[in-house]
Structure formats: structure tokens, C-alpha cells
Amino acid sequence: MSTPGGASRDDTAVRDLQAAAYTIRADAPEADGTLAWDSTTVVIVTVRACDFVGLGWTYGPPACARFVVDELAPTVRGRDALDVGGAFDAMVKAVRNAGRPGVAGYAISAVDVALWDLKARLLQLPLHRLLGAVRDRVPVYGSGGFTTYDDTQLREQLSHWVHEQRIPRVKIKIGESWGRRPGRDAYRMRLARHVIGPAAELFVDANGGYTRKQAIRVMRDAADLAIVWFEEPVSSDDLDGLRQVRDAVDADVTAGEYGSDIVYFRRMCQAGAVDCLQADASRCGGITEWLRVAAIAAAHCLEISAHCAPHLHAHVAAATPNLRHLEWFHDHVRIESIAFDGMLNPAGGNVRPHPDLPGHGLAARFADLAQFRCG
């Protein structure tokens, strides 16, 4: 029996699984309300079956690569590459004693994405078609606006998105220094609104930097700016606080980027904590778990938004009926443009997964990445 791509099912066993970490310096110092950084590590996984290679990745510490090789490869190697769900289940069970959140979860996510890419390539299908596309274009929002940016940097970034690329929605970071600089937060929100004009949507992200009442005051004082998205006004672990802020402000309150399994997301939805759920397929368990998280959101009459890693999410976003949008995150867009061929174009505020290329359509530039390799 043969697959549509011509490979015998007897030959579709996973033969090899490799991972490596690459640390790439930022183009300028970056910070949000609660953390600062000057580089980001991408962990790239390759999975091989027949003459096909699947590609996945996550953003996490270099230890993720070692975890893939030492802990997950023995579980995945030899399995049928077409049985992605079975591989995912086996990986989750294999990390029971290691603990799934954090390094193990990030590693599972990268392998799962690579397996979905491999399956689509074996079947000679674009990944979004294999997943069951419901749209051919995915709405994006420009994301960056780091608290370390000066006025000129912020103006240039926002103007590029809105006036050059015609992305009609953008996000900046606030909650600077754990909420201890609300005056600068207010100034930067007003500057952002001035730059993007009245028609574009303005999003803000506090990364959990505020207290409950402080977050409410910040939105009340910015009422004339028509902010429509308030991400992590308080810690995403404070479900009662998220709900309290949600009940008090006009902007949609959102969180979920740190979720590692469907139980986390179910609790967030059941608590009435968010107006739109966020999930990150590079953290929560790859494409397999993303689809289940999206179903949890839909069951609570909520939309879902893809957090960061835009090229990793584009295809699954195209196959998610209750999707709101995808985060076109400056840091990850830059890294993915260095790491991969096949970048998408966000002009007009949407990205379109390639309709003909098999898998997610990306190819790693390993020769260019060699200079950034860890260890």
C-alpha cells in the first residue's frame, strides 16, 4: 500500500531525529514589563523518514535540544511518521517523571511540529490542507514596542507596520519595571496612538506587571486611546484578577501564552478570565495540542490567538475556525528570517500559507545558522 506521495507505509517509520540550539543576538536591547533580554535561542528539530525531512522548532533554553535527543528521540524513533497523534501521546507519557511544563513541554512541541511537517511532506500536501484549512489567509498583528525602545525606535517600528506594510493592528509593551513607571506607560501608549492614527487598532501587553487595581486605573486613564486588547494585565496565574480586570475595562483581556496542556486552558476558560484565549504551539505541545486548546476555547464561545513564532503557527491558524489572529512578533520574525527560507509576507495585515508547497513550506538554513550554534 502506498501513500499519495509514493512512499510505502512500511517505509514511513521515523529513522532519525536530531535537535540543535542556536542563540541569536537581538538587533537592539529588548524588554517588556517584567523581563529584559539581548538574545533569543531557537531550538530546531529535524525528523527523517524515507527521503523526507520534517522541520520543527521552539524558543527555549539550549537544554531543550538535549532533552529532544536524550529523552524523546528513543520514544519517537521507529514509530510510523503518519501516526503523529500516537507519537504525541507517547512523548507526553514518557516525560511523566521529568514534568511536562517548561523544557520537556517545549521539546515535545518542537518534535510534534516536525512530525506534522514530515507527515504533510510524505503525503505531498501543504500542512494547512492536511489539517483541514478553513481560510487561505491568516490575520496578523505587529508585535514589539519594547519598553527599552526610545521614541524614535517606537515610531519607526509602528510606522513600518501600519503605514508601509499596512498591518491594521499593532501591540506595544507596557507595565514597565513591574508597573513602577505608569507615567511612561501612559506616554508611550499616547505616542503609539499618535503614530498609527485613529483607524489602526492598538493593543498593549503588560506581561503580568500590574496589580489588579493598577491595571484598571491604567485603562481608565487611557480610555480616549481606544485600546482594544489588554494582554496579561496581571499574572496569568491570577485567574480571579484577570476576571476582575476583564469585568472593569472595555479592552478585551487575554492570556494563556504560558499554558502547557489543555487542563491549564480549561481552567482559564472556566474562570471567565479572558475574552480571547492565547496559546503557543511552541510551548503547549505543538500542533496536536494547539488544536485541542482551540476546541476548548470554542466550547467556551471564545476565539483563540496564536502567541509568537508566526511561521510555526501560520498553517494551524489557517485550520482553526475560531482563530482571531496571529502575533507577528518582531524578535521571532527576525530569527525565522535568518533561520529559514520560505518566509511569509504580512502586507495588508494577513499572511497566506503557500498553497502548493508540501508541509509548512520552510527549509532550514543550517549553513547560515552554524555561527550561532550552542555547544
mmCIF file of C-alpha atoms in Angstrom:
data_model
loop_
_atom_site.group_PDB
_atom_site.id
_atom_site.type_symbol
_atom_site.label_atom_id
_atom_site.label_comp_id
_atom_site.label_asym_id
_atom_site.label_seq_id
_atom_site.Cartn_x
_atom_site.Cartn_y
_atom_site.Cartn_z
ATOM 1 C CA MET A 1 0.000 0.000 0.000
ATOM 2 C CA SER A 2 1.377 3.419 -0.905
ATOM 3 C CA THR A 3 0.819 6.932 0.365
ATOM 4 C CA PRO A 4 -0.198 9.690 -2.082
ATOM 5 C CA GLY A 5 3.438 10.784 -2.062
ATOM 6 C CA GLY A 6 4.527 7.388 -3.360
ATOM 7 C CA ALA A 7 6.151 6.026 -0.180
ATOM 8 C CA SER A 8 5.180 2.593 1.127
ATOM 9 C CA ARG A 9 3.591 2.746 4.574
ATOM 10 C CA ASP A 10 6.104 0.078 5.593
ATOM 11 C CA ASP A 11 8.829 2.624 4.872
ATOM 12 C CA THR A 12 7.388 5.577 6.773
ATOM 13 C CA ALA A 13 8.983 4.741 10.113
ATOM 14 C CA VAL A 14 10.899 7.584 11.749
ATOM 15 C CA ARG A 15 14.575 6.757 11.154
ATOM 16 C CA ASP A 16 16.307 9.728 12.672
ATOM 17 C CA LEU A 17 15.565 12.634 14.999
ATOM 18 C CA GLN A 18 18.047 15.432 15.665
ATOM 19 C CA ALA A 19 17.977 18.753 17.527
ATOM 20 C CA ALA A 20 20.282 21.733 17.911
ATOM 21 C CA ALA A 21 20.079 25.100 19.650
ATOM 22 C CA TYR A 22 21.086 28.450 18.161
ATOM 23 C CA THR A 23 21.372 31.702 20.114
ATOM 24 C CA ILE A 24 20.918 34.872 18.054
ATOM 25 C CA ARG A 25 21.508 38.348 19.427
ATOM 26 C CA ALA A 26 18.688 40.884 19.218
ATOM 27 C CA ASP A 27 19.046 43.853 16.886
ATOM 28 C CA ALA A 28 18.589 46.115 19.939
ATOM 29 C CA PRO A 29 18.096 45.525 23.682
ATOM 30 C CA GLU A 30 14.560 44.260 24.360
ATOM 31 C CA ALA A 31 12.375 44.244 27.455
ATOM 32 C CA ASP A 32 8.753 44.020 28.496
ATOM 33 C CA GLY A 33 7.139 44.823 31.823
ATOM 34 C CA THR A 34 8.861 42.049 33.758
ATOM 35 C CA LEU A 35 11.898 40.768 31.816
ATOM 36 C CA ALA A 36 14.821 42.037 29.718
ATOM 37 C CA TRP A 37 16.957 40.172 27.153
ATOM 38 C CA ASP A 38 19.534 40.770 24.427
ATOM 39 C CA SER A 39 19.373 37.402 22.632
ATOM 40 C CA THR A 40 16.946 34.572 21.893
ATOM 41 C CA THR A 41 17.576 30.847 21.491
ATOM 42 C CA VAL A 42 15.756 28.835 18.856
ATOM 43 C CA VAL A 43 15.836 25.035 19.109
ATOM 44 C CA ILE A 44 15.412 23.333 15.720
ATOM 45 C CA VAL A 45 14.333 19.703 15.374
ATOM 46 C CA THR A 46 14.573 17.543 12.258
ATOM 47 C CA VAL A 47 12.747 14.224 11.867
ATOM 48 C CA ARG A 48 13.522 11.888 8.969
ATOM 49 C CA ALA A 49 11.519 9.129 7.273
ATOM 50 C CA CYS A 50 12.206 7.709 3.794
ATOM 51 C CA ASP A 51 13.843 10.566 1.889
ATOM 52 C CA PHE A 52 11.713 13.208 3.631
ATOM 53 C CA VAL A 53 12.644 15.527 6.485
ATOM 54 C CA GLY A 54 10.228 17.307 8.799
ATOM 55 C CA LEU A 55 11.217 20.557 10.494
ATOM 56 C CA GLY A 56 10.024 21.892 13.847
ATOM 57 C CA TRP A 57 11.257 24.414 16.387
ATOM 58 C CA THR A 58 10.660 26.128 19.689
ATOM 59 C CA TYR A 59 12.052 29.116 21.559
ATOM 60 C CA GLY A 60 13.614 27.998 24.827
ATOM 61 C CA PRO A 61 16.899 27.199 26.577
ATOM 62 C CA PRO A 62 19.544 25.038 24.863
ATOM 63 C CA ALA A 63 18.597 22.251 27.286
ATOM 64 C CA CYS A 64 15.528 21.660 25.090
ATOM 65 C CA ALA A 65 17.761 20.289 22.337
ATOM 66 C CA ARG A 66 19.465 17.863 24.693
ATOM 67 C CA PHE A 67 16.080 16.774 26.020
ATOM 68 C CA VAL A 68 14.854 16.019 22.497
ATOM 69 C CA VAL A 69 17.874 13.843 21.732
ATOM 70 C CA ASP A 70 18.157 12.068 25.089
ATOM 71 C CA GLU A 71 14.526 11.698 26.183
ATOM 72 C CA LEU A 72 12.212 11.997 23.175
ATOM 73 C CA ALA A 73 14.168 10.500 20.283
ATOM 74 C CA PRO A 74 14.071 6.950 21.735
ATOM 75 C CA THR A 75 10.301 7.272 22.095
ATOM 76 C CA VAL A 76 9.685 8.565 18.564
ATOM 77 C CA ARG A 77 12.292 6.668 16.574
ATOM 78 C CA GLY A 78 10.797 3.671 14.779
ATOM 79 C CA ARG A 79 7.217 4.893 15.008
ATOM 80 C CA ASP A 80 5.108 5.396 11.883
ATOM 81 C CA ALA A 81 5.605 9.022 10.855
ATOM 82 C CA LEU A 82 1.955 9.165 9.763
ATOM 83 C CA ASP A 83 0.831 8.438 13.342
ATOM 84 C CA VAL A 84 1.514 11.887 14.809
ATOM 85 C CA GLY A 85 -1.156 11.547 17.474
ATOM 86 C CA GLY A 86 0.362 8.303 18.719
ATOM 87 C CA ALA A 87 3.823 9.856 18.887
ATOM 88 C CA PHE A 88 2.465 12.840 20.811
ATOM 89 C CA ASP A 89 0.720 10.594 23.338
ATOM 90 C CA ALA A 90 3.868 8.512 23.782
ATOM 91 C CA MET A 91 6.029 11.608 24.358
ATOM 92 C CA VAL A 92 3.660 13.016 26.975
ATOM 93 C CA LYS A 93 3.677 9.705 28.853
ATOM 94 C CA ALA A 94 7.460 9.428 28.585
ATOM 95 C CA VAL A 95 8.082 12.742 30.393
ATOM 96 C CA ARG A 96 5.861 11.954 33.387
ATOM 97 C CA ASN A 97 8.699 11.997 35.903
ATOM 98 C CA ALA A 98 10.553 14.859 34.217
ATOM 99 C CA GLY A 99 7.465 17.090 34.380
ATOM 100 C CA ARG A 100 5.772 18.385 31.256
ATOM 101 C CA PRO A 101 5.766 22.205 31.756
ATOM 102 C CA GLY A 102 8.936 24.007 30.717
ATOM 103 C CA VAL A 103 11.825 22.292 28.941
ATOM 104 C CA ALA A 104 10.011 18.983 28.376
ATOM 105 C CA GLY A 105 6.902 20.706 27.014
ATOM 106 C CA TYR A 106 8.903 22.941 24.707
ATOM 107 C CA ALA A 107 10.813 19.904 23.418
ATOM 108 C CA ILE A 108 7.604 17.947 22.796
ATOM 109 C CA SER A 109 6.209 20.944 20.931
ATOM 110 C CA ALA A 110 9.168 21.173 18.567
ATOM 111 C CA VAL A 111 9.079 17.435 17.814
ATOM 112 C CA ASP A 112 5.318 17.485 17.265
ATOM 113 C CA VAL A 113 5.606 20.339 14.747
ATOM 114 C CA ALA A 114 8.393 18.475 12.944
ATOM 115 C CA LEU A 115 6.256 15.323 12.798
ATOM 116 C CA TRP A 116 3.278 17.199 11.329
ATOM 117 C CA ASP A 117 5.571 18.788 8.751
ATOM 118 C CA LEU A 118 7.025 15.364 7.924
ATOM 119 C CA LYS A 119 3.587 13.792 7.567
ATOM 120 C CA ALA A 120 2.448 16.532 5.211
ATOM 121 C CA ARG A 121 5.605 16.139 3.120
ATOM 122 C CA LEU A 122 5.158 12.372 2.952
ATOM 123 C CA LEU A 123 1.607 12.931 1.706
ATOM 124 C CA GLN A 124 2.734 15.778 -0.578
ATOM 125 C CA LEU A 125 0.208 18.186 0.945
ATOM 126 C CA PRO A 126 0.506 21.728 2.305
ATOM 127 C CA LEU A 127 0.194 21.415 6.068
ATOM 128 C CA HIS A 128 -2.882 23.634 6.345
ATOM 129 C CA ARG A 129 -4.701 21.435 3.824
ATOM 130 C CA LEU A 130 -3.766 18.300 5.751
ATOM 131 C CA LEU A 131 -5.074 19.906 8.946
ATOM 132 C CA GLY A 132 -8.311 20.979 7.227
ATOM 133 C CA ALA A 133 -7.978 24.627 6.193
ATOM 134 C CA VAL A 134 -10.928 26.924 6.856
ATOM 135 C CA ARG A 135 -9.246 30.037 5.398
ATOM 136 C CA ASP A 136 -6.445 30.788 2.976
ATOM 137 C CA ARG A 137 -5.259 33.944 4.764
ATOM 138 C CA VAL A 138 -4.486 34.474 8.447
ATOM 139 C CA PRO A 139 -4.894 37.906 10.110
ATOM 140 C CA VAL A 140 -1.761 39.160 11.890
ATOM 141 C CA TYR A 141 -0.879 41.969 14.265
ATOM 142 C CA GLY A 142 2.504 43.668 14.533
ATOM 143 C CA SER A 143 4.074 42.993 17.935
ATOM 144 C CA GLY A 144 7.110 44.556 19.572
ATOM 145 C CA GLY A 145 7.136 48.053 21.036
ATOM 146 C CA PHE A 146 9.601 47.017 23.727
ATOM 147 C CA THR A 147 9.969 49.170 26.844
ATOM 148 C CA THR A 148 13.668 49.614 26.006
ATOM 149 C CA TYR A 149 12.840 51.439 22.773
ATOM 150 C CA ASP A 150 13.278 55.188 22.648
ATOM 151 C CA ASP A 151 10.695 57.358 20.913
ATOM 152 C CA THR A 152 12.418 57.134 17.538
ATOM 153 C CA GLN A 153 12.631 53.330 17.607
ATOM 154 C CA LEU A 154 8.993 53.029 18.607
ATOM 155 C CA ARG A 155 7.835 55.446 15.915
ATOM 156 C CA GLU A 156 9.826 53.682 13.198
ATOM 157 C CA GLN A 157 8.595 50.215 14.112
ATOM 158 C CA LEU A 158 4.932 51.174 14.381
ATOM 159 C CA SER A 159 5.053 53.287 11.247
ATOM 160 C CA HIS A 160 6.641 50.419 9.300
ATOM 161 C CA TRP A 161 3.844 48.044 10.271
ATOM 162 C CA VAL A 162 0.903 50.379 9.817
ATOM 163 C CA HIS A 163 1.962 52.734 7.045
ATOM 164 C CA GLU A 164 4.354 50.577 4.994
ATOM 165 C CA GLN A 165 3.110 47.008 5.487
ATOM 166 C CA ARG A 166 -0.499 48.116 6.039
ATOM 167 C CA ILE A 167 -0.994 45.922 9.117
ATOM 168 C CA PRO A 168 -4.087 47.442 10.782
ATOM 169 C CA ARG A 169 -3.383 46.247 14.330
ATOM 170 C CA VAL A 170 -0.229 46.625 16.483
ATOM 171 C CA LYS A 171 0.902 45.895 20.042
ATOM 172 C CA ILE A 172 3.372 47.549 22.408
ATOM 173 C CA LYS A 173 4.730 46.508 25.794
ATOM 174 C CA ILE A 174 3.684 48.347 28.947
ATOM 175 C CA GLY A 175 3.842 47.628 32.697
ATOM 176 C CA GLU A 176 7.486 48.756 32.687
ATOM 177 C CA SER A 177 9.571 47.720 35.721
ATOM 178 C CA TRP A 178 6.757 45.634 37.220
ATOM 179 C CA GLY A 179 4.324 48.514 36.902
ATOM 180 C CA ARG A 180 6.509 51.060 38.655
ATOM 181 C CA ARG A 181 6.585 53.501 35.697
ATOM 182 C CA PRO A 182 2.913 54.113 34.863
ATOM 183 C CA GLY A 183 3.669 57.640 33.670
ATOM 184 C CA ARG A 184 5.994 56.352 30.959
ATOM 185 C CA ASP A 185 3.494 53.638 30.084
ATOM 186 C CA ALA A 186 0.856 56.319 29.541
ATOM 187 C CA TYR A 187 3.210 58.439 27.444
ATOM 188 C CA ARG A 188 4.181 55.513 25.214
ATOM 189 C CA MET A 189 0.556 54.482 24.661
ATOM 190 C CA ARG A 190 -0.283 58.023 23.585
ATOM 191 C CA LEU A 191 2.750 58.160 21.326
ATOM 192 C CA ALA A 192 1.720 54.857 19.741
ATOM 193 C CA ARG A 193 -1.801 56.087 19.065
ATOM 194 C CA HIS A 194 -0.419 59.277 17.521
ATOM 195 C CA VAL A 195 1.888 57.322 15.191
ATOM 196 C CA ILE A 196 -0.636 54.732 13.992
ATOM 197 C CA GLY A 197 -3.548 57.137 13.661
ATOM 198 C CA PRO A 198 -7.188 56.635 14.617
ATOM 199 C CA ALA A 199 -8.002 53.787 12.217
ATOM 200 C CA ALA A 200 -5.491 51.150 13.340
ATOM 201 C CA GLU A 201 -6.197 49.006 16.396
ATOM 202 C CA LEU A 202 -3.900 49.490 19.402
ATOM 203 C CA PHE A 203 -3.008 46.507 21.619
ATOM 204 C CA VAL A 204 -0.990 46.608 24.859
ATOM 205 C CA ASP A 205 0.756 43.854 26.821
ATOM 206 C CA ALA A 206 1.732 44.241 30.483
ATOM 207 C CA ASN A 207 3.253 40.743 30.829
ATOM 208 C CA GLY A 208 1.695 40.468 34.273
ATOM 209 C CA GLY A 209 3.420 43.593 35.565
ATOM 210 C CA TYR A 210 0.455 45.328 37.228
ATOM 211 C CA THR A 211 -1.641 44.733 40.305
ATOM 212 C CA ARG A 212 -5.381 44.307 39.749
ATOM 213 C CA LYS A 213 -6.473 47.835 40.671
ATOM 214 C CA GLN A 214 -3.455 49.381 38.957
ATOM 215 C CA ALA A 215 -4.330 47.650 35.691
ATOM 216 C CA ILE A 216 -7.875 49.011 35.903
ATOM 217 C CA ARG A 217 -6.597 52.534 36.574
ATOM 218 C CA VAL A 218 -4.200 52.358 33.617
ATOM 219 C CA MET A 219 -7.037 51.504 31.234
ATOM 220 C CA ARG A 220 -9.360 54.096 32.754
ATOM 221 C CA ASP A 221 -6.735 56.822 32.269
ATOM 222 C CA ALA A 222 -6.208 55.676 28.649
ATOM 223 C CA ALA A 223 -9.913 55.477 27.798
ATOM 224 C CA ASP A 224 -9.609 58.018 24.972
ATOM 225 C CA LEU A 225 -6.977 55.894 23.179
ATOM 226 C CA ALA A 226 -9.497 53.181 22.187
ATOM 227 C CA ILE A 227 -7.224 50.315 23.269
ATOM 228 C CA VAL A 228 -8.921 47.063 22.255
ATOM 229 C CA TRP A 229 -6.537 44.363 23.558
ATOM 230 C CA PHE A 230 -5.097 44.204 27.102
ATOM 231 C CA GLU A 231 -2.753 41.241 27.396
ATOM 232 C CA GLU A 232 -1.785 39.848 30.797
ATOM 233 C CA PRO A 233 -2.746 42.922 32.823
ATOM 234 C CA VAL A 234 -1.911 40.822 35.893
ATOM 235 C CA SER A 235 -0.174 37.475 36.260
ATOM 236 C CA SER A 236 -1.747 34.780 34.120
ATOM 237 C CA ASP A 237 -1.791 32.626 37.265
ATOM 238 C CA ASP A 238 -4.167 35.117 38.901
ATOM 239 C CA LEU A 239 -7.406 33.963 37.283
ATOM 240 C CA ASP A 240 -9.546 35.909 39.740
ATOM 241 C CA GLY A 241 -7.519 39.031 38.986
ATOM 242 C CA LEU A 242 -7.841 38.590 35.237
ATOM 243 C CA ARG A 243 -11.589 38.231 35.621
ATOM 244 C CA GLN A 244 -11.751 41.314 37.839
ATOM 245 C CA VAL A 245 -9.872 43.397 35.270
ATOM 246 C CA ARG A 246 -11.957 41.907 32.450
ATOM 247 C CA ASP A 247 -15.159 42.971 34.179
ATOM 248 C CA ALA A 248 -13.887 46.531 34.678
ATOM 249 C CA VAL A 249 -12.331 47.531 31.348
ATOM 250 C CA ASP A 250 -13.550 47.944 27.772
ATOM 251 C CA ALA A 251 -10.484 46.333 26.151
ATOM 252 C CA ASP A 252 -10.516 42.581 25.620
ATOM 253 C CA VAL A 253 -8.456 40.884 28.332
ATOM 254 C CA THR A 254 -6.318 37.983 27.125
ATOM 255 C CA ALA A 255 -3.765 35.489 28.460
ATOM 256 C CA GLY A 256 -2.604 31.907 28.008
ATOM 257 C CA GLU A 257 0.822 32.071 26.385
ATOM 258 C CA TYR A 258 2.435 30.031 29.192
ATOM 259 C CA GLY A 259 -0.078 27.182 29.072
ATOM 260 C CA SER A 260 1.428 23.701 28.783
ATOM 261 C CA ASP A 261 -1.627 21.432 28.480
ATOM 262 C CA ILE A 262 -5.370 21.509 27.920
ATOM 263 C CA VAL A 263 -6.144 21.436 31.661
ATOM 264 C CA TYR A 264 -4.424 24.816 32.092
ATOM 265 C CA PHE A 265 -6.545 26.310 29.325
ATOM 266 C CA ARG A 266 -9.738 24.697 30.575
ATOM 267 C CA ARG A 267 -9.244 26.317 33.985
ATOM 268 C CA MET A 268 -8.640 29.714 32.383
ATOM 269 C CA CYS A 269 -11.792 29.453 30.289
ATOM 270 C CA GLN A 270 -13.940 28.118 33.120
ATOM 271 C CA ALA A 271 -12.828 31.007 35.348
ATOM 272 C CA GLY A 272 -14.163 33.548 32.845
ATOM 273 C CA ALA A 273 -10.694 35.099 32.950
ATOM 274 C CA VAL A 274 -10.277 36.109 29.311
ATOM 275 C CA ASP A 275 -12.167 37.495 26.339
ATOM 276 C CA CYS A 276 -9.795 35.757 23.910
ATOM 277 C CA LEU A 277 -7.571 32.793 24.726
ATOM 278 C CA GLN A 278 -3.903 32.797 23.753
ATOM 279 C CA ALA A 279 -1.897 29.645 23.099
ATOM 280 C CA ASP A 280 1.619 28.998 21.876
ATOM 281 C CA ALA A 281 2.151 25.813 19.839
ATOM 282 C CA SER A 282 5.888 26.046 20.502
ATOM 283 C CA ARG A 283 5.158 25.631 24.227
ATOM 284 C CA CYS A 284 1.829 23.921 24.783
ATOM 285 C CA GLY A 285 2.506 20.685 22.902
ATOM 286 C CA GLY A 286 2.817 21.598 19.259
ATOM 287 C CA ILE A 287 0.103 21.490 16.651
ATOM 288 C CA THR A 288 -1.568 18.443 18.213
ATOM 289 C CA GLU A 289 -2.263 20.217 21.496
ATOM 290 C CA TRP A 290 -2.983 23.583 19.834
ATOM 291 C CA LEU A 291 -5.949 22.044 18.026
ATOM 292 C CA ARG A 292 -7.301 20.658 21.291
ATOM 293 C CA VAL A 293 -6.805 24.004 23.037
ATOM 294 C CA ALA A 294 -8.675 25.739 20.223
ATOM 295 C CA ALA A 295 -11.541 23.302 20.766
ATOM 296 C CA ILE A 296 -11.559 24.117 24.500
ATOM 297 C CA ALA A 297 -11.827 27.819 23.614
ATOM 298 C CA ALA A 298 -14.607 27.158 21.103
ATOM 299 C CA ALA A 299 -16.541 25.168 23.704
ATOM 300 C CA HIS A 300 -16.497 28.307 25.878
ATOM 301 C CA CYS A 301 -17.546 30.537 22.944
ATOM 302 C CA LEU A 302 -14.105 32.123 22.789
ATOM 303 C CA GLU A 303 -11.698 32.864 19.967
ATOM 304 C CA ILE A 304 -8.024 31.926 20.141
ATOM 305 C CA SER A 305 -4.939 33.944 19.199
ATOM 306 C CA ALA A 306 -1.547 32.454 18.299
ATOM 307 C CA HIS A 307 1.303 33.673 20.501
ATOM 308 C CA CYS A 308 4.637 34.453 18.774
ATOM 309 C CA ALA A 309 6.528 32.052 16.427
ATOM 310 C CA PRO A 310 4.469 33.273 13.450
ATOM 311 C CA HIS A 311 5.713 30.840 10.803
ATOM 312 C CA LEU A 312 5.219 27.896 13.144
ATOM 313 C CA HIS A 313 1.583 28.887 13.697
ATOM 314 C CA ALA A 314 0.529 30.007 10.226
ATOM 315 C CA HIS A 315 -0.755 26.651 8.972
ATOM 316 C CA VAL A 316 -2.566 25.553 12.121
ATOM 317 C CA ALA A 317 -4.065 29.051 12.373
ATOM 318 C CA ALA A 318 -5.444 28.626 8.858
ATOM 319 C CA ALA A 319 -7.137 25.413 10.034
ATOM 320 C CA THR A 320 -8.683 26.871 13.220
ATOM 321 C CA PRO A 321 -12.297 28.068 12.818
ATOM 322 C CA ASN A 322 -12.318 30.222 15.968
ATOM 323 C CA LEU A 323 -8.995 31.947 15.284
ATOM 324 C CA ARG A 324 -8.812 35.688 15.910
ATOM 325 C CA HIS A 325 -5.276 36.441 14.734
ATOM 326 C CA LEU A 326 -1.579 35.577 14.773
ATOM 327 C CA GLU A 327 1.181 37.545 16.501
ATOM 328 C CA TRP A 328 3.740 38.900 14.018
ATOM 329 C CA PHE A 329 6.387 39.205 16.759
ATOM 330 C CA HIS A 330 9.426 41.297 15.818
ATOM 331 C CA ASP A 331 12.009 39.134 17.591
ATOM 332 C CA HIS A 332 10.785 35.840 16.135
ATOM 333 C CA VAL A 333 10.136 37.233 12.659
ATOM 334 C CA ARG A 334 13.757 38.358 12.557
ATOM 335 C CA ILE A 335 15.080 34.996 13.800
ATOM 336 C CA GLU A 336 12.885 32.992 11.440
ATOM 337 C CA SER A 337 14.079 35.119 8.520
ATOM 338 C CA ILE A 338 17.662 34.195 9.459
ATOM 339 C CA ALA A 339 16.930 30.526 10.129
ATOM 340 C CA PHE A 340 14.572 29.577 7.279
ATOM 341 C CA ASP A 341 13.788 30.015 3.616
ATOM 342 C CA GLY A 342 10.116 30.413 2.703
ATOM 343 C CA MET A 343 9.133 33.448 4.783
ATOM 344 C CA LEU A 344 5.561 34.747 4.553
ATOM 345 C CA ASN A 345 4.564 38.320 3.706
ATOM 346 C CA PRO A 346 2.293 40.176 6.181
ATOM 347 C CA ALA A 347 1.483 43.054 3.812
ATOM 348 C CA GLY A 348 -2.129 44.108 4.182
ATOM 349 C CA GLY A 349 -2.435 42.521 7.621
ATOM 350 C CA ASN A 350 -2.608 38.853 6.561
ATOM 351 C CA VAL A 351 -0.228 36.011 5.787
ATOM 352 C CA ARG A 352 -1.066 33.330 3.245
ATOM 353 C CA PRO A 353 0.397 29.840 3.733
ATOM 354 C CA HIS A 354 1.815 28.656 0.437
ATOM 355 C CA PRO A 355 -0.979 26.798 -1.382
ATOM 356 C CA ASP A 356 1.265 24.311 -3.174
ATOM 357 C CA LEU A 357 4.427 23.574 -1.200
ATOM 358 C CA PRO A 358 4.231 20.416 0.957
ATOM 359 C CA GLY A 359 4.465 20.717 4.727
ATOM 360 C CA HIS A 360 4.845 24.192 6.153
ATOM 361 C CA GLY A 361 6.996 25.148 3.172
ATOM 362 C CA LEU A 362 10.069 26.196 5.148
ATOM 363 C CA ALA A 363 13.651 24.970 4.775
ATOM 364 C CA ALA A 364 16.341 25.492 7.412
ATOM 365 C CA ARG A 365 19.497 27.420 6.505
ATOM 366 C CA PHE A 366 21.824 25.262 8.579
ATOM 367 C CA ALA A 367 24.979 26.648 6.951
ATOM 368 C CA ASP A 368 23.961 30.198 7.894
ATOM 369 C CA LEU A 369 22.934 29.081 11.385
ATOM 370 C CA ALA A 370 26.246 27.349 12.177
ATOM 371 C CA GLN A 371 27.774 30.544 13.582
ATOM 372 C CA PHE A 372 25.002 30.756 16.189
ATOM 373 C CA ARG A 373 25.063 27.123 17.341
ATOM 374 C CA CYS A 374 25.259 26.464 21.080
ATOM 375 C CA GLY A 375 27.821 23.958 22.297
#
